[in-house]
Short mmCIF file of C-alpha atoms in Angstrom, two decimals:
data_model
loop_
_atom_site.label_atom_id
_atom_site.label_comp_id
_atom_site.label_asym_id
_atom_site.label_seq_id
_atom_site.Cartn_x
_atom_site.Cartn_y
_atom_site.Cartn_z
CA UNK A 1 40.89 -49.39 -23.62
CA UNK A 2 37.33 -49.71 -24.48
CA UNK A 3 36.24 -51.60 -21.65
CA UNK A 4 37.94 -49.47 -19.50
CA UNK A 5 35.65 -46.40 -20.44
CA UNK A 6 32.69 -48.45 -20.53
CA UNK A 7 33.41 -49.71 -16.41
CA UNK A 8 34.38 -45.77 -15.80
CA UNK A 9 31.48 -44.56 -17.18
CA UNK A 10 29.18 -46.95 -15.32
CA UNK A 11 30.82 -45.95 -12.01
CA UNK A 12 30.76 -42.25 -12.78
CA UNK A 13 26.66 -43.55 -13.86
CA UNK A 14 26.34 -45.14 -10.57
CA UNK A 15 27.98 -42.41 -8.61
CA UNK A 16 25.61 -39.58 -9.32
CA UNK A 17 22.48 -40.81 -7.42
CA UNK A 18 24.55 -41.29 -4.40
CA UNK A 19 25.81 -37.26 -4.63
CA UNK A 20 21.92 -36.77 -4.95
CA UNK A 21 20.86 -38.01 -1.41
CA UNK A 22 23.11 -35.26 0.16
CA UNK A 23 21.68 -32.99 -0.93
CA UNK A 24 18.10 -31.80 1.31
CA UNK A 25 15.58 -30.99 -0.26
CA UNK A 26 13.25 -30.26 2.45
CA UNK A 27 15.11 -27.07 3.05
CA UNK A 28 13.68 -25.63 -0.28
CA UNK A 29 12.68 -22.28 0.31
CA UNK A 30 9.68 -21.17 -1.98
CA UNK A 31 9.26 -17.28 -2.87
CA UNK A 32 6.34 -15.62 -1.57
CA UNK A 33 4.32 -14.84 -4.09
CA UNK A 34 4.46 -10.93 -5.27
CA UNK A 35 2.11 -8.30 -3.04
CA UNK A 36 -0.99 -6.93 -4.75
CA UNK A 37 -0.61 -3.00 -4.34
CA UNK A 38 -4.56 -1.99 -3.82
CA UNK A 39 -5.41 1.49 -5.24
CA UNK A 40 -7.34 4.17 -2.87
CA UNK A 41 -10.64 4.52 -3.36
CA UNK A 42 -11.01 7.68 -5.99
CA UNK A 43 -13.21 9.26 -3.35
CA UNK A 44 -9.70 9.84 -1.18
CA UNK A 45 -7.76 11.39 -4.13
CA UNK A 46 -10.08 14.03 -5.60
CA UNK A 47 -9.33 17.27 -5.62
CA UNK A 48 -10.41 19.15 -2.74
CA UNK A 49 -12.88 22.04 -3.22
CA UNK A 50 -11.47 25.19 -2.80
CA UNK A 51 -12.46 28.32 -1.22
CA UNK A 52 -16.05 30.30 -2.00
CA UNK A 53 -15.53 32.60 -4.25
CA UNK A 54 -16.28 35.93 -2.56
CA UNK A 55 -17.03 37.98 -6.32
CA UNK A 56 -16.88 41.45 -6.15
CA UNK A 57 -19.66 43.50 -3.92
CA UNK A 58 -19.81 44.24 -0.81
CA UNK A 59 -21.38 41.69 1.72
CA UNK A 60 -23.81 41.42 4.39
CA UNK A 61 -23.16 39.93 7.80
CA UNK A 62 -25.48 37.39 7.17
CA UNK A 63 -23.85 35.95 3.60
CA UNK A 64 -20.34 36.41 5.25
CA UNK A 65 -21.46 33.97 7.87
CA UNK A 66 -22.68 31.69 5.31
CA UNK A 67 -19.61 31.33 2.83
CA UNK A 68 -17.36 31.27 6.09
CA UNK A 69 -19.23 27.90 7.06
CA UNK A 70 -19.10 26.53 3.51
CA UNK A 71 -15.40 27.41 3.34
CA UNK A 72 -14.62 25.27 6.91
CA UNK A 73 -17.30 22.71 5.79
CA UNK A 74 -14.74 22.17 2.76
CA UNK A 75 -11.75 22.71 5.13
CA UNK A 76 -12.58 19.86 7.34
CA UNK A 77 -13.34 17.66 4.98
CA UNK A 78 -10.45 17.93 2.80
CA UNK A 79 -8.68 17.23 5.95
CA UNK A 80 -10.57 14.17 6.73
CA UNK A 81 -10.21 12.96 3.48
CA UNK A 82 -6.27 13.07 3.54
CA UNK A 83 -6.05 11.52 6.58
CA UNK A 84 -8.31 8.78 5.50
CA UNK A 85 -5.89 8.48 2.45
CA UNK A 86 -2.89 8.76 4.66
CA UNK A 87 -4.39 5.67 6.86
CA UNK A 88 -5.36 3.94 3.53
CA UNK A 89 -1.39 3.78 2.25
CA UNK A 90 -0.08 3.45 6.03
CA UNK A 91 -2.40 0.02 6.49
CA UNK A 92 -1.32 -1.29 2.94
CA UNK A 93 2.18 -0.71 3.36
CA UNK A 94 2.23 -2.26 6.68
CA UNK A 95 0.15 -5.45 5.12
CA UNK A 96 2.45 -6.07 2.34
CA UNK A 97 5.65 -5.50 5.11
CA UNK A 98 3.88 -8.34 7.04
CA UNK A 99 3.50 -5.64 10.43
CA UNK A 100 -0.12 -5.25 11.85
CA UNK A 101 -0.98 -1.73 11.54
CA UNK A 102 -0.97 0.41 14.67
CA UNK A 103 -4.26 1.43 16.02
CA UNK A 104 -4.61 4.79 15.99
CA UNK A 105 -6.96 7.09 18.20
CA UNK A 106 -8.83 9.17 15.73
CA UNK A 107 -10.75 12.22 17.03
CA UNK A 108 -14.95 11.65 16.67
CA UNK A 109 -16.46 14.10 14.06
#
């Protein structure tokens, strides 16, 4: 009985590097490696500045003019600033998805 093993086991042995040949291994896929997620530049995600602060007394024509600039001067650019941070996410998503971002036609300030 002995010997019997021994010449199974040897064919079972011999066997096994056979099964290995059918199997491809040129067909491996290999995982991309994980994306890097970038962070927006702190610049984009301050808080924007709010109104001016009108007080309490009465004001000329003159300083009325002048805090109604400052207030669209911080108007506009809180509005540039979020769509710079929208554009910011909007290209990193697409780069980690593997799509080329869109160009987009952005008005001239």
């Amino acid at each position: 009985m002995k010997p019997a093993k021994i010449l199974m086991l040897a064919v079972l042995l011999s066997v096994l590097p056979a099964c290995a040949v059918s199997t491809r291994s040129d067909r491996l896929v290999v995982a991309p490696a994980p994306p890097v997620l970038r962070k927006a530049d702190s610049a984009l995600t301050t808080k924007c500045l709010g109104p001016v602060d009108l007080g309490d007394k009465p004001l000329t024509q003159a300083a009325l003019e002048k805090l109604w600039i400052t207030d669209r001067e911080r108007l506009l650019s809180c509005a540039r600033k979020h769509l710079a941070l929208r554009d910011f996410y909007a290209d990193r998503d697409a780069g980690i998805e593997g799509n080329l971002p869109l160009p987009t036609a952005r008005p001239k300030t």
